[in-house]
Structures are given as C-alpha cells and as structure tokens.
Short mmCIF file of C-alpha atoms in Angstrom, two decimals:
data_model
loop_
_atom_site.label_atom_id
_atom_site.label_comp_id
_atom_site.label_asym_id
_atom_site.label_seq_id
_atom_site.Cartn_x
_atom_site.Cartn_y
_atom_site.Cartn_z
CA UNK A 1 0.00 0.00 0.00
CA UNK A 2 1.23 3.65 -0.40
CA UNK A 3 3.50 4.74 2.38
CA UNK A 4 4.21 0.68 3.13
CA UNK A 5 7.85 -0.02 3.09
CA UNK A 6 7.36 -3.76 2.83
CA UNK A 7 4.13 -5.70 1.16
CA UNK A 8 1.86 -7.93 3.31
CA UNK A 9 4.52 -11.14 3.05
CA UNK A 10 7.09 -8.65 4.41
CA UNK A 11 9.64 -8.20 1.63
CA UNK A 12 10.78 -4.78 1.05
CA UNK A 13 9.28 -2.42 -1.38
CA UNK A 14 11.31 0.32 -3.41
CA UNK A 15 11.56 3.87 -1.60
CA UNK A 16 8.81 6.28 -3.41
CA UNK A 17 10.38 9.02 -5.76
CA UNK A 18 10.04 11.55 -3.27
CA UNK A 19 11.56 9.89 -0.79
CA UNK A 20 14.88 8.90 -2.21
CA UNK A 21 14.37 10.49 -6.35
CA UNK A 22 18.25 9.75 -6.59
CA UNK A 23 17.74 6.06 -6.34
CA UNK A 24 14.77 5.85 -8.44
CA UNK A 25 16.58 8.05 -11.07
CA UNK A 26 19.53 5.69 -11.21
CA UNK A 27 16.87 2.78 -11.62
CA UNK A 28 14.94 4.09 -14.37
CA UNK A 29 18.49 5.52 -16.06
CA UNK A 30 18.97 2.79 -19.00
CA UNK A 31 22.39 1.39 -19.50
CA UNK A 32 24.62 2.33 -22.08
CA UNK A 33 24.82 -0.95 -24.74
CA UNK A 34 27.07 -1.02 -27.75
CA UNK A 35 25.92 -1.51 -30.78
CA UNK A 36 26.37 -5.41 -31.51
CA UNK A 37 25.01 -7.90 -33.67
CA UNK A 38 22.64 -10.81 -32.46
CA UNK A 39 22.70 -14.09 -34.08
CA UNK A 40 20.77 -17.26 -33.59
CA UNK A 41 19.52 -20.01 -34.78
CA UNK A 42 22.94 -21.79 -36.30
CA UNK A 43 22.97 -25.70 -36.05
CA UNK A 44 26.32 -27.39 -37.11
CA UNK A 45 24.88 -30.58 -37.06
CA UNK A 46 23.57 -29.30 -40.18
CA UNK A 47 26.69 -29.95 -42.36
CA UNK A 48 26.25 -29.36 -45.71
CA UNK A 49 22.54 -28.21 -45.51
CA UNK A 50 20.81 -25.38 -45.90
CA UNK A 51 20.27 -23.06 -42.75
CA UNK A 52 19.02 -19.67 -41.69
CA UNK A 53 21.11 -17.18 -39.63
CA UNK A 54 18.54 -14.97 -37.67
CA UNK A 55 20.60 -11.51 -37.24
CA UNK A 56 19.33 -8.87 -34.71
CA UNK A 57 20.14 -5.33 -34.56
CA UNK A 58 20.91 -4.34 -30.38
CA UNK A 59 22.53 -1.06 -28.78
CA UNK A 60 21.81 0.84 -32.19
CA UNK A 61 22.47 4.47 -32.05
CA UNK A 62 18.87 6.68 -32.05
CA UNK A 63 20.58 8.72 -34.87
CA UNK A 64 20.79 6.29 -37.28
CA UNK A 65 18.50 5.71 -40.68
CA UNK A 66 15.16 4.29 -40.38
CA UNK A 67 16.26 1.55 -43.01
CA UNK A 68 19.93 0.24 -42.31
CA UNK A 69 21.31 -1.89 -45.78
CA UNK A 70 23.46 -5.39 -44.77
CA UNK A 71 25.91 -6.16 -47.26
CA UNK A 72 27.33 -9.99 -46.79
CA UNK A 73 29.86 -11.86 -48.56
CA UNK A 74 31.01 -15.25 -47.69
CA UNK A 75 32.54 -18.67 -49.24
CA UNK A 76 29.48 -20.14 -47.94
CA UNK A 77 26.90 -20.27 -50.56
CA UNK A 78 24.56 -17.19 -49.75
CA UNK A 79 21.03 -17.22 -50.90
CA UNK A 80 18.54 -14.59 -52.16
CA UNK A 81 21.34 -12.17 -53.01
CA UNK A 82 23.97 -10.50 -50.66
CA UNK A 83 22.18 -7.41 -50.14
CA UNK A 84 19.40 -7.18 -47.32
CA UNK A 85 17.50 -4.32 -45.15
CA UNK A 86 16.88 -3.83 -41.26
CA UNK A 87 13.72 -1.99 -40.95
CA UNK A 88 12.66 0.07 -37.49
CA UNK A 89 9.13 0.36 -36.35
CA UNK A 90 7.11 2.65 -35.36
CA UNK A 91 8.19 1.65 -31.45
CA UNK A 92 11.93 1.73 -32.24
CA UNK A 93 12.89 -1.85 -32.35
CA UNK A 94 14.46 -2.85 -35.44
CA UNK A 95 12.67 -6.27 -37.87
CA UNK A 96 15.25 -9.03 -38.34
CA UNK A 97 16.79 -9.90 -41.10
CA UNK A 98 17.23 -13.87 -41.99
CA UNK A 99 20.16 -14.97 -43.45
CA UNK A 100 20.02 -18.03 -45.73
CA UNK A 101 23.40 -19.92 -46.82
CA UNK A 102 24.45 -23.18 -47.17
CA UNK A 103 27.66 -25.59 -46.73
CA UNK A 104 27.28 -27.78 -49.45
CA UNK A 105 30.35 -29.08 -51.33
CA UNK A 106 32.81 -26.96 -49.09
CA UNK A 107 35.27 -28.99 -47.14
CA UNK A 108 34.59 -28.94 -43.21
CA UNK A 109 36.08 -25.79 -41.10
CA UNK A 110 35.60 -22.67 -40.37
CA UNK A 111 34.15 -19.89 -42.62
CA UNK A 112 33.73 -16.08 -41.88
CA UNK A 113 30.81 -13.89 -43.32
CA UNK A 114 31.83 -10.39 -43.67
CA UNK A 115 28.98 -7.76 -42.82
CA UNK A 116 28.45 -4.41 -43.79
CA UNK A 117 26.07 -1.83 -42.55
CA UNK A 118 25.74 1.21 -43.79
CA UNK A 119 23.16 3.57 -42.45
CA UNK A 120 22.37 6.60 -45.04
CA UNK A 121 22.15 10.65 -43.75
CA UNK A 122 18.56 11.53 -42.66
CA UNK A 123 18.58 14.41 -43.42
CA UNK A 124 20.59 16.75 -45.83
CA UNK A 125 23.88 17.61 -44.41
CA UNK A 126 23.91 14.36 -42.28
CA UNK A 127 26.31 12.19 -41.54
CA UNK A 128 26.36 8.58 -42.99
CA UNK A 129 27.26 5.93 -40.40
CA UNK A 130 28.97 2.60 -41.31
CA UNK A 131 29.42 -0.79 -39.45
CA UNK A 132 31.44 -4.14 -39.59
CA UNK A 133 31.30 -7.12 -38.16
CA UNK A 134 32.78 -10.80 -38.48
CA UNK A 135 30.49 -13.94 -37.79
CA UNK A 136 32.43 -17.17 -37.49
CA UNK A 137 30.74 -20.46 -38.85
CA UNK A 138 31.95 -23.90 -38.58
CA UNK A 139 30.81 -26.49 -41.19
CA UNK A 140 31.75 -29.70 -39.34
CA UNK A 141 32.87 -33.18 -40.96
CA UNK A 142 29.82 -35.28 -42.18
CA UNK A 143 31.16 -37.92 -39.65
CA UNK A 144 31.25 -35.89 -36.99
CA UNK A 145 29.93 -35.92 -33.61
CA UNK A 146 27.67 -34.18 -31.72
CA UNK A 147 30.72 -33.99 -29.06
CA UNK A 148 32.92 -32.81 -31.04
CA UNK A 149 30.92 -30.36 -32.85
CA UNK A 150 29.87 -28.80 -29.57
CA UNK A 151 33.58 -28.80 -28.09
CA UNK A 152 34.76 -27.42 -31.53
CA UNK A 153 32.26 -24.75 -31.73
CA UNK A 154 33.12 -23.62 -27.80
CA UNK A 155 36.67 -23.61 -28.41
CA UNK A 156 36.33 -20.99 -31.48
CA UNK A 157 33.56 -19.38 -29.98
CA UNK A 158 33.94 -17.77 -26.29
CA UNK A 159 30.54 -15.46 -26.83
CA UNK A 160 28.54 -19.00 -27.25
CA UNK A 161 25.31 -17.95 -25.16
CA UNK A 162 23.25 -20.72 -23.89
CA UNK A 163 20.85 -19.76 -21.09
CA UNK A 164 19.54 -22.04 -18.13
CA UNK A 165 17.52 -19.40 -16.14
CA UNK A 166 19.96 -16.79 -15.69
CA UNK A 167 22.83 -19.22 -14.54
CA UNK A 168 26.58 -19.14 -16.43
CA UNK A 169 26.60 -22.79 -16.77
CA UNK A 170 23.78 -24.93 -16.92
CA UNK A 171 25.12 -29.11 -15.86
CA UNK A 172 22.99 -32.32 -16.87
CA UNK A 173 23.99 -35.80 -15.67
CA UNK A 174 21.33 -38.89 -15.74
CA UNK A 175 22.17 -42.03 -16.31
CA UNK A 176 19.72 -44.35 -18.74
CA UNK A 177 19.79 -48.06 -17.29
CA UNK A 178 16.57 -47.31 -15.55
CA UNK A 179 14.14 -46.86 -18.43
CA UNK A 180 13.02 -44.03 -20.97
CA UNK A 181 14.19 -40.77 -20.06
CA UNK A 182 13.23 -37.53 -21.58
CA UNK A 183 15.45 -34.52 -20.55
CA UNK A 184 14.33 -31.06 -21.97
CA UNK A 185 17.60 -28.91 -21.65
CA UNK A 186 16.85 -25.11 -22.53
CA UNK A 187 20.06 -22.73 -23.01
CA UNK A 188 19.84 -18.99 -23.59
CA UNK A 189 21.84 -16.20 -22.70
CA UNK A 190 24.37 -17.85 -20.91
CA UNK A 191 27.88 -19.41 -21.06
CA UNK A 192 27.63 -23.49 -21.51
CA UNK A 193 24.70 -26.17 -21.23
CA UNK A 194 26.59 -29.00 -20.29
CA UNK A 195 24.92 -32.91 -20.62
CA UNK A 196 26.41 -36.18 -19.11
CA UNK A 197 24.57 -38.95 -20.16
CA UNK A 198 25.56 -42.58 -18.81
CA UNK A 199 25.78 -44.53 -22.45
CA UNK A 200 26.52 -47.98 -20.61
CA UNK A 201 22.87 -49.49 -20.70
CA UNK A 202 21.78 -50.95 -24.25
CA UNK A 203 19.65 -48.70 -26.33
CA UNK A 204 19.63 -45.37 -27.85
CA UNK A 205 20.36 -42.30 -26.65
CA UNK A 206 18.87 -39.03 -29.03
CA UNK A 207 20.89 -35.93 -27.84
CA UNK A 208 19.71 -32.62 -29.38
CA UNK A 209 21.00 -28.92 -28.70
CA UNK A 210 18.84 -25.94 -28.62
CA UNK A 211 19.98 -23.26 -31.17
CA UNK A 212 23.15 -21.48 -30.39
CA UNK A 213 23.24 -17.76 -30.09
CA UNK A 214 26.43 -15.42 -30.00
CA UNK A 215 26.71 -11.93 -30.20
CA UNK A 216 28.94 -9.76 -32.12
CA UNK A 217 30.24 -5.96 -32.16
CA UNK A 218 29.53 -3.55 -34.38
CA UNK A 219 32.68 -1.44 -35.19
CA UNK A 220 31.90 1.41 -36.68
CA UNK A 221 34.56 2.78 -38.90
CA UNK A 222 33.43 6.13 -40.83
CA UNK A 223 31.72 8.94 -39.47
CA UNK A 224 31.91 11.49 -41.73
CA UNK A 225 32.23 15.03 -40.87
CA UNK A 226 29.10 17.27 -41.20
CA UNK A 227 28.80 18.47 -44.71
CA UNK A 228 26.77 21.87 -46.17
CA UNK A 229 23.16 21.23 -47.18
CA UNK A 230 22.57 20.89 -51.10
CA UNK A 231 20.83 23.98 -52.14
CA UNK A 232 18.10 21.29 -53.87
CA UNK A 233 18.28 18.05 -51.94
CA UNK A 234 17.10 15.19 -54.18
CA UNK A 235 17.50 11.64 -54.28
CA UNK A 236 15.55 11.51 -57.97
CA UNK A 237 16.02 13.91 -60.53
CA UNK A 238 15.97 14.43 -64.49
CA UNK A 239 17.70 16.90 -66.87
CA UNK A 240 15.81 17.70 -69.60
CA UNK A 241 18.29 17.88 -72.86
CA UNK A 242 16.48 20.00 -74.84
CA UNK A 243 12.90 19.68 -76.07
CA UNK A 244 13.53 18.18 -79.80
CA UNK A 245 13.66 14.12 -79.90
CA UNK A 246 17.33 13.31 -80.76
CA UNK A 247 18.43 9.83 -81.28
CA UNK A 248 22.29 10.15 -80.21
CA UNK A 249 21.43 12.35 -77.40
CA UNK A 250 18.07 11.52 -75.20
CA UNK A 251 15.48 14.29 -74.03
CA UNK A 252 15.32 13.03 -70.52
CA UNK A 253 18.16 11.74 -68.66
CA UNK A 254 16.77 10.28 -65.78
CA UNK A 255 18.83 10.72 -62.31
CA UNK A 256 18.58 8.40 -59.50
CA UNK A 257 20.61 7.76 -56.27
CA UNK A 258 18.85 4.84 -54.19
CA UNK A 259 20.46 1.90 -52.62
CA UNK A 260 18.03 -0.05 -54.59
CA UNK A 261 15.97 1.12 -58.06
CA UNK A 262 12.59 -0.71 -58.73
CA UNK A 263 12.05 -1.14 -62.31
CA UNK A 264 8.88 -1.62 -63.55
CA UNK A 265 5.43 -0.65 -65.57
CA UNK A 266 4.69 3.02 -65.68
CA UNK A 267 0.98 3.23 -64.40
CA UNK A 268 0.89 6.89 -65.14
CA UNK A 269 0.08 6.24 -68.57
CA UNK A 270 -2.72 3.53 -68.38
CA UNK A 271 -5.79 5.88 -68.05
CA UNK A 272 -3.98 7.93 -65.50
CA UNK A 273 -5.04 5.63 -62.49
CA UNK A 274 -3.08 2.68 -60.44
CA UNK A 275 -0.28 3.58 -58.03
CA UNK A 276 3.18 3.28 -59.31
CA UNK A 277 5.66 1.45 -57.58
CA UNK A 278 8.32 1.56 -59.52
CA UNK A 279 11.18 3.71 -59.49
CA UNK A 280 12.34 3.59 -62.94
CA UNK A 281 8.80 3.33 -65.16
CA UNK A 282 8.83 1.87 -68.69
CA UNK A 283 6.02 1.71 -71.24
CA UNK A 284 6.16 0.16 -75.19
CA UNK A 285 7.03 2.14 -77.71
CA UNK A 286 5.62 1.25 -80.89
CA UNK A 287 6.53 3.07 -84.54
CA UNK A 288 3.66 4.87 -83.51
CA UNK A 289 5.30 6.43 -80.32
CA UNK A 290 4.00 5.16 -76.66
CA UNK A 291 1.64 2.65 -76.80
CA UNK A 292 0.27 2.50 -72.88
CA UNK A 293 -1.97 -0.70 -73.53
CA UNK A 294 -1.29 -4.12 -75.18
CA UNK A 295 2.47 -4.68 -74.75
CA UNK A 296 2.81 -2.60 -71.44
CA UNK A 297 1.11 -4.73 -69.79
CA UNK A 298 3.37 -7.45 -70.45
CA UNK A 299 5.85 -5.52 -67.78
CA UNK A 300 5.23 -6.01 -63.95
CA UNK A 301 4.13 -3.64 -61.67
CA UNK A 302 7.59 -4.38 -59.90
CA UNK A 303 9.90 -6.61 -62.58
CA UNK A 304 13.63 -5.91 -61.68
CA UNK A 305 15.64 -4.84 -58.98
CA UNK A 306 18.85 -3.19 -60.05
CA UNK A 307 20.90 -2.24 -56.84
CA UNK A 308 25.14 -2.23 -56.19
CA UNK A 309 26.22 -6.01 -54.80
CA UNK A 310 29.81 -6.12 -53.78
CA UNK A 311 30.55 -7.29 -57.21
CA UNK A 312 29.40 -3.68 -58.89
CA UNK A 313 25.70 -3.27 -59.99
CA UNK A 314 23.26 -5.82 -61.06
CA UNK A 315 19.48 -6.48 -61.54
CA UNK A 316 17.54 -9.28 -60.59
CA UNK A 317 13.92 -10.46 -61.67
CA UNK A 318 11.23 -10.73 -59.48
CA UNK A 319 8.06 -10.51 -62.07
CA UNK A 320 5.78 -12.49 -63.67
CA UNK A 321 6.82 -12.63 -67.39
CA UNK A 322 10.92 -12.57 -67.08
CA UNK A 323 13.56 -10.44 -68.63
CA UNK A 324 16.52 -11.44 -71.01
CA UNK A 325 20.09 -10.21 -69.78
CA UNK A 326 21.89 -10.58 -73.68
CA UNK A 327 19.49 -13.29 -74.81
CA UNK A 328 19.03 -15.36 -71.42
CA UNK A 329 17.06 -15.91 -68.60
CA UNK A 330 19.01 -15.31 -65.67
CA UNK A 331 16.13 -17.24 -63.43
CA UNK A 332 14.36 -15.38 -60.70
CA UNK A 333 15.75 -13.65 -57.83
CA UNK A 334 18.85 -14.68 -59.32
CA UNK A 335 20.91 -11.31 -59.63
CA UNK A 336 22.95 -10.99 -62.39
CA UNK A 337 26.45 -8.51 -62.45
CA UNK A 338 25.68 -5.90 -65.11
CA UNK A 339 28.99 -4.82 -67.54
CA UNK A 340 29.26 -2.61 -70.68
CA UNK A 341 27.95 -3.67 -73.87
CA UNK A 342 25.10 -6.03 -71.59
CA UNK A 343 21.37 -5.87 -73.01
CA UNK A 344 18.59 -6.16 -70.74
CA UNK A 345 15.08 -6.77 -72.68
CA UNK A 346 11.51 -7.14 -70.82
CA UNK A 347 10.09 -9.84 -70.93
CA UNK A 348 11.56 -13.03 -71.70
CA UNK A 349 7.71 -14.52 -72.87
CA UNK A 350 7.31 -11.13 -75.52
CA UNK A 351 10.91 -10.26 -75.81
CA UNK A 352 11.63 -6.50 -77.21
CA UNK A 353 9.03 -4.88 -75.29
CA UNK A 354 11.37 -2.91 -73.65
CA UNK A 355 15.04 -3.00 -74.33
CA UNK A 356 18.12 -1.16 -72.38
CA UNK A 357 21.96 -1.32 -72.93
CA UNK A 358 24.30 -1.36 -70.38
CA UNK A 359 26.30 1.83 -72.25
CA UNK A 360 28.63 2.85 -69.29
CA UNK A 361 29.62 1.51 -65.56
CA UNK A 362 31.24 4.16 -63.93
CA UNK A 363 33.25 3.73 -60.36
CA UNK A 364 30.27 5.34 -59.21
CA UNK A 365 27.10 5.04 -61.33
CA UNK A 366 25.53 2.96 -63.96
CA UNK A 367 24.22 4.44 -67.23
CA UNK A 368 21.43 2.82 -68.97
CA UNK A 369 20.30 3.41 -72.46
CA UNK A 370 16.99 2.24 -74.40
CA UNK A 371 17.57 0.60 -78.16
CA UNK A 372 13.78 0.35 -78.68
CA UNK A 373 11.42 3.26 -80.19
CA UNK A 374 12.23 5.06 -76.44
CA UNK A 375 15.74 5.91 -77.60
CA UNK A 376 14.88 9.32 -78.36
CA UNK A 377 12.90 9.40 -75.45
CA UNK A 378 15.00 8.72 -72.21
CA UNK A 379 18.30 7.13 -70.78
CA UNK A 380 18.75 6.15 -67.05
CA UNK A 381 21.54 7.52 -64.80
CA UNK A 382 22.17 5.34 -61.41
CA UNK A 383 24.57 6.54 -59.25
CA UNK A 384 25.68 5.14 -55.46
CA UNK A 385 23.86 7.93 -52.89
CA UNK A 386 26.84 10.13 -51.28
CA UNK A 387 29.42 8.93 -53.34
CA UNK A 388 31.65 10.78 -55.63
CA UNK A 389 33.92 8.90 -58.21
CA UNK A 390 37.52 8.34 -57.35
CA UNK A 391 38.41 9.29 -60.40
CA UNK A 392 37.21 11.06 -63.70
CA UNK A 393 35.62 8.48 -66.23
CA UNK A 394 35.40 10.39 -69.33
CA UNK A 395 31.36 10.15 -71.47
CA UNK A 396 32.46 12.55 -73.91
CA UNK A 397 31.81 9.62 -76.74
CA UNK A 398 27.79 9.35 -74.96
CA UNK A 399 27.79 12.75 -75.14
CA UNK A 400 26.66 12.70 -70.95
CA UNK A 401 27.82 15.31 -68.22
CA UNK A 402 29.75 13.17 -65.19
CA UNK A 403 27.64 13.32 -62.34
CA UNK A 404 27.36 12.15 -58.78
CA UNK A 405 25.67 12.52 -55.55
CA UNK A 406 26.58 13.81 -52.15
CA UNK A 407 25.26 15.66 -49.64
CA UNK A 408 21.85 14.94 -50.34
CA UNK A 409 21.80 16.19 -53.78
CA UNK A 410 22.96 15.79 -57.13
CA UNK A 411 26.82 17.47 -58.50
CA UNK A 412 28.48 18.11 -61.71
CA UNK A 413 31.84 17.51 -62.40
CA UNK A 414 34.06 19.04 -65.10
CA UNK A 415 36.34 16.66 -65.57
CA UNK A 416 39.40 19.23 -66.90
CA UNK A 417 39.25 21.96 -64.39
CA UNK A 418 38.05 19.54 -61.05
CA UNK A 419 34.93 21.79 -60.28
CA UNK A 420 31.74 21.13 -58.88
CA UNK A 421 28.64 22.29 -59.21
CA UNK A 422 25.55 21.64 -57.24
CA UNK A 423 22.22 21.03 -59.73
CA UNK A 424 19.52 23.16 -58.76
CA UNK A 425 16.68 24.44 -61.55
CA UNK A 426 17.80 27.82 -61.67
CA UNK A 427 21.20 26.35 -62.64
CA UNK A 428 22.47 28.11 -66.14
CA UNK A 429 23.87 25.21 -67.39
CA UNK A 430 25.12 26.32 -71.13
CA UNK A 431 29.19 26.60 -69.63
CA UNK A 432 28.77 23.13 -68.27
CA UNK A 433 30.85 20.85 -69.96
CA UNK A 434 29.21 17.90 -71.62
CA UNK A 435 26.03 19.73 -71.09
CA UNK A 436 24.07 21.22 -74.40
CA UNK A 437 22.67 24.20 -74.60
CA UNK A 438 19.08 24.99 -73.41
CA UNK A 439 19.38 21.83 -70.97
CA UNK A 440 17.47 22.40 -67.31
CA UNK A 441 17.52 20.60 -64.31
CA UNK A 442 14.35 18.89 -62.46
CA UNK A 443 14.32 17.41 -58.87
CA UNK A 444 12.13 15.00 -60.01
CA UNK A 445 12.95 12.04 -62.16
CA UNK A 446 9.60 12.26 -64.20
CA UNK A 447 8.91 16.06 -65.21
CA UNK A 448 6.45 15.46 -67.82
CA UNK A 449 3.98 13.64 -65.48
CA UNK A 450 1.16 15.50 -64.04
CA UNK A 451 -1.46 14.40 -61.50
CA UNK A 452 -3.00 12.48 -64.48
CA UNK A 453 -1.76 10.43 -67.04
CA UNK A 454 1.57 11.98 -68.49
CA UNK A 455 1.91 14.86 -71.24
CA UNK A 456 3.41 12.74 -73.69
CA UNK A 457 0.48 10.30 -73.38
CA UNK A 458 -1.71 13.10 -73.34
CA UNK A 459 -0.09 13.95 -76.94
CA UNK A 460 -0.17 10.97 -78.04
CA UNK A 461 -4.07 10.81 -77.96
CA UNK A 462 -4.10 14.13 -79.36
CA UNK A 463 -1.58 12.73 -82.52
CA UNK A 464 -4.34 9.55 -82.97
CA UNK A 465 -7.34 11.40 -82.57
CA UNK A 466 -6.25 14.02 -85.25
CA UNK A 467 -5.06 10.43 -87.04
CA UNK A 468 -8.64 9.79 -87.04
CA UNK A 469 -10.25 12.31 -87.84
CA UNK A 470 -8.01 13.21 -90.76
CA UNK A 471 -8.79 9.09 -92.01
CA UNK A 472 -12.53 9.95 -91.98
#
C-alpha cells in the first residue's frame, strides 16, 4: 500500500520518488549498450545443408536511418542475393533480417561472413554511419559428432550464449539403465549447457541442442564530418536535354541515387489511375510512339531490382513474365552482375518490349540506355547515394555530363578543371561541360507527369485522334 515499506509477506518495497528520487533516477536511467550484432539459430549438425542465420540489430544508435542496408559476402553459398535491409518500427525496435546460406560441397572448417552496414544521412547535411562485423561459422565433418561439434564450436567461440535461467553454466547428468528418459535442456543467454549422459545401458540415446546464439560488435569505422546542405536536396532527378527528340542524345536523362531502383510498368500512362511502384517506369514504344496498352502490360508492376552487390551493380527479376540479360534468362531472384555492352530486354515470354543497354559503368554510377522506339525518349543515370567517383571516367563519346551525388543532392563535375557544381533548376547550365545548350535541371525524375496520365500520353491521344479524324 502507499506509504508501506514492505508488502503484506514482508519483503521490502522500493523507496517512493520523493523519498529517495536519486535512487529511483539511477533505476529508471537505461544502461549504455554497444551496438552489436545478435545471431541465432545456427545448427552445425547441419553440415552441408541449408540453414538460416537470424541476425538482430541491439545497442543501435537513435541517430541512425530508419532503413539500415546489410551487405554480406562469404565462401558459404549465400542465398537470395547479398544485399538485405533492417527496418525500425514505429516503437523503435528494429525487424530481423534472416540470413540463408548453405555448406554444401565446401570442405569442413571454419568460414567467416563479412557484414556491412551502412546507415544513409537523414537528413541533408547528415552524416552517414557505417558498421562491420565478423560472424564465425563452422561447417563440421559429415562424420562428426555431436561432441565434437559442440567442443569445436566452444573452443572458437567464447561469446557461445546458452541460457539455463539466468545461470553461467547450466550441468545435466542422468544415467539411462533405468528406463526411458526424456530430458528437456533449454540454453539462452548464458555461457555453456553441459549434458552427461551414462551410455553404458543398451539402447539409444537421441541428444539434441537448442539453437546457439552469440553476439557480435559492431565497429563502426566512418563517421563522416558534417557536410553543407545541397541547395536542392534530391535523391531523384531528371535533366531535360532540350525539347527536340534526338536519337544520339536523349530528351530526358533520368537521375537516381537509391540503394536499390525498382524497375517496372509506368501506371501513369494507363488511363492515368493505379499507383506506381516503380522507381524507374517503362512503357512500349511502338513506330507509332507510346503505346500504354497491349504490350505494357506485359511488364510487372515491380519486374527488376537493379541495386550495387559487392561485385558492382546488377538487376535481378522478381516478375511475372521474365527479362533477357543478352538473350538469357538469368532465373528469378537470381541477380545478375551488369557490364558494358550487356542488353537487358523485358520480358523473356514477348521479348523486345522494352530494351536497355548497359552503355557505361562508372566507379560510381551505372548508365542505362533504351535501343527500342524510347531511344529518343529517355536514358537512365544510377549513381551510389553520397558517393563521388575516385576518379574522372570520361562520357564525352555518350555525349553525358559526369555526375554524382553527395550531400543529399545531385553534382556536376568538369572533368578538366576539377569543379563542382551543385544542380539546382535555376542552374544556367550552357558553360557546363558535356552539357548542351538549353538543358534544365528537375528534382524530379519524371517532369512530364502530371497528377494524371503523363503529357506525352496526353499527346499521343491528341496525334491519334487528329489520325482519325483526318482518315474519316
């Protein structure tokens, strides 16, 4: 009851605030944690097999992104790509992230998986974060035991956490003579579950582990300093190269600096309704100009993912119909490392519905052209976010300004004199070098779209219905 200093069984009850606030303040103070990594639900018994890593996020700092990208590489075989994404809720804790990989056809030892995470600026100016970490797996010998296994995986491993109910080390001995005997061992968060069965008696014994759990640090190792805000922060952007189709140079040169770029079916154009949710948006183009129906439709909603691996950029299909990368199916969710020259056409059932060229890969960006009826139309520009090439590629051949991103926003670089030059659309861009004259920047990667379906569309009706009319 208030004012009680013990309950009705006589233990002791905590001082109220008023009494002693200096002891209820160090209570209710949280400790500091570093950031580390969680994992759980390894099995070495599993030799060979597949298996899937559950990884955690603890400790993180309250200034990091939102989304936080995990970059993994390994000798083990890793599936569904290297690239993955911790998510935070609404409440603060952060989704996990499932790691599948498997042993199978590597000789037994031990094998590391390399992690990266890279947490982008929040907010113009910010600072980037970055994290490493090492996990340590053992892929055992097909022959061996569970004894061994465990004893090898302790000896490499002195953050094993195995928890009996808050003890350090949990201790099992029963001998089997006397009958059946079932023996539930549970091991969490502490240091080793040890079991001593008596193996004299005839019969068998089954002995299984619960799944180990370790935790590693997260070292960060760049922290940027605090850069100046981009006058027009923009993660998507287009220039505009003049307003007359030209097939050596496009009209729109489409800018985007994303970790990953969804490409996909441009709903803008189907009778102006449907939500888009694609990042880069491609319709047919017929002799006729854009055709929004019939063939469109043959491109998903969401059909690629093209996004940096550790390998440079490459795109993977996750639609319905496919996509050719020079002629072949790569599979699905199969991602495929893009290089110059490569053609990408959607879909692999209709092929030629859509068609881009891989025309440059820069140390920093990706350029993507279209060889259909959209040539004159549009090329893509990809670039890493906040990066800014280590050296000077030169695109005078495309006839394409070198660009990158940093700071928020989008940067042109002359590659003769070293200067650079933040894009903003009052930008007079006709002493830019590789930059023609009357060209004008837009933060947004679509400038022709309106509320409603987009002004080319819009002229495109206009072109058939006069077509029409001019028939009858």
């Amino acid at each position: 009851m208030p004012g009680e200093s013990a309950c009705a069984h006589g233990h002791p009850q905590l001082p109220a605030q008023a009494d002693a606030p200096e002891a209820d303040a160090a209570l209710a103070a949280p400790a500091a944690v570093r950031p580390h990594l969680h994992a759980s639900g390894f099995d070495p018994r599993a030799a060979g097999g597949r298996q899937v890593l559950k990884l955690e996020l603890r400790g993180m700092p309250p200034d990091c992104a939102p989304q936080v990208t995990l970059l993994a590489s390994s000798r083990l075989q890793l599936e569904n790509g290297e690239r993955h994404t911790f998510n935070r809720t609404v409440r603060g804790e952060w989704l996990p992230v499932f790691l599948e990989f498997s042993s199978r056809g590597l000789e037994h030892g031990q094998y590391r998986i390399e992690v990266e995470l890279h947490s982008r600026a929040q907010a113009p100016g910010g600072s980037a974060r970055t994290w490493i970490a090492t996990l340590l797996i053992l892929a055992p010998r097909a022959d061996a035991s569970l004894s061994e296994i465990h004893q090898t995986f302790l000896a490499t491993h002195k953050n094993v956490r195995v928890q009996a109910d808050d003890a350090s080390i949990a201790r099992v001995k029963a001998r089997t003579g006397g009958g059946r005997l079932d023996i539930d061992l549970r091991a969490t968060n502490a240091g080793i579950a040890h079991l001593d069965l008596d193996a004299t008696a005839a019969g068998k014994i089954d002995l299984g582990f619960s799944s180990i759990a370790w935790d590693e640090d997260l070292l960060e190792i760049d922290v940027p300093a605090q850069a100046a805000a981009h006058p027009c922060p923009a993660a998507t952007a287009c220039l505009v190269l003049g307003e007359t189709p030209d097939v050596q140079r496009p009209r729109y040169l489409r800018l985007f600096a994303l970790d990953e770029c969804v490409l996909g079916r441009d709903e803008s154009g189907l009778n102006g309704a449907g939500a888009i949710d694609a990042d880069i948006r491609l319709m047919h183009h017929g002799e006729a100009g854009l055709m929004p129906e019939g063939l469109t439709r043959r491109i998903s909603g969401r059909h690629a993912l093209l996004r940096r691996g550790r390998e440079g950029f490459e795109i993977e299909d996750v639609s319905r119909y496919g996509l050719l990368v020079d002629g072949v199916w790569p599979g699905k969710h199969a991602p495929v490392a893009l290089r110059p020259g490569m053609r990408i056409e959607f879909t692999a059932s209709i092929p030629g519905v859509a068609v881009l060229e891989v025309t440059a890969v820069l140390p920093n960006a990706i350029i993507l052209q279209r060889l259909d009826a959209g040539m004159d139309l549009e090329a893509f520009y990809l670039m890493d976010p906040e990066r800014k090439p280590d050296i000077a590629p030169r695109l005078g051949a495309l006839g394409l300004p070198l660009l990158f991103h940093r700071d928020g926003g989008f940067w042109h670089l002359d590659p003769a004199s070293g200067i650079e030059t933040p894009l903003t659309p009052t930008l007079a861009t006709g002493n830019l070098s590789a930059w023609p004259a009357g060209a004008r920047f837009a933060a947004r990667p679509y400038p022709e779209h309106r509320n409603g379906p987009s002004t080319l569309v819009l002229r495109q009706q206009e072109r058939s219905a006069h077509g029409r009319r001019a028939s009858a």
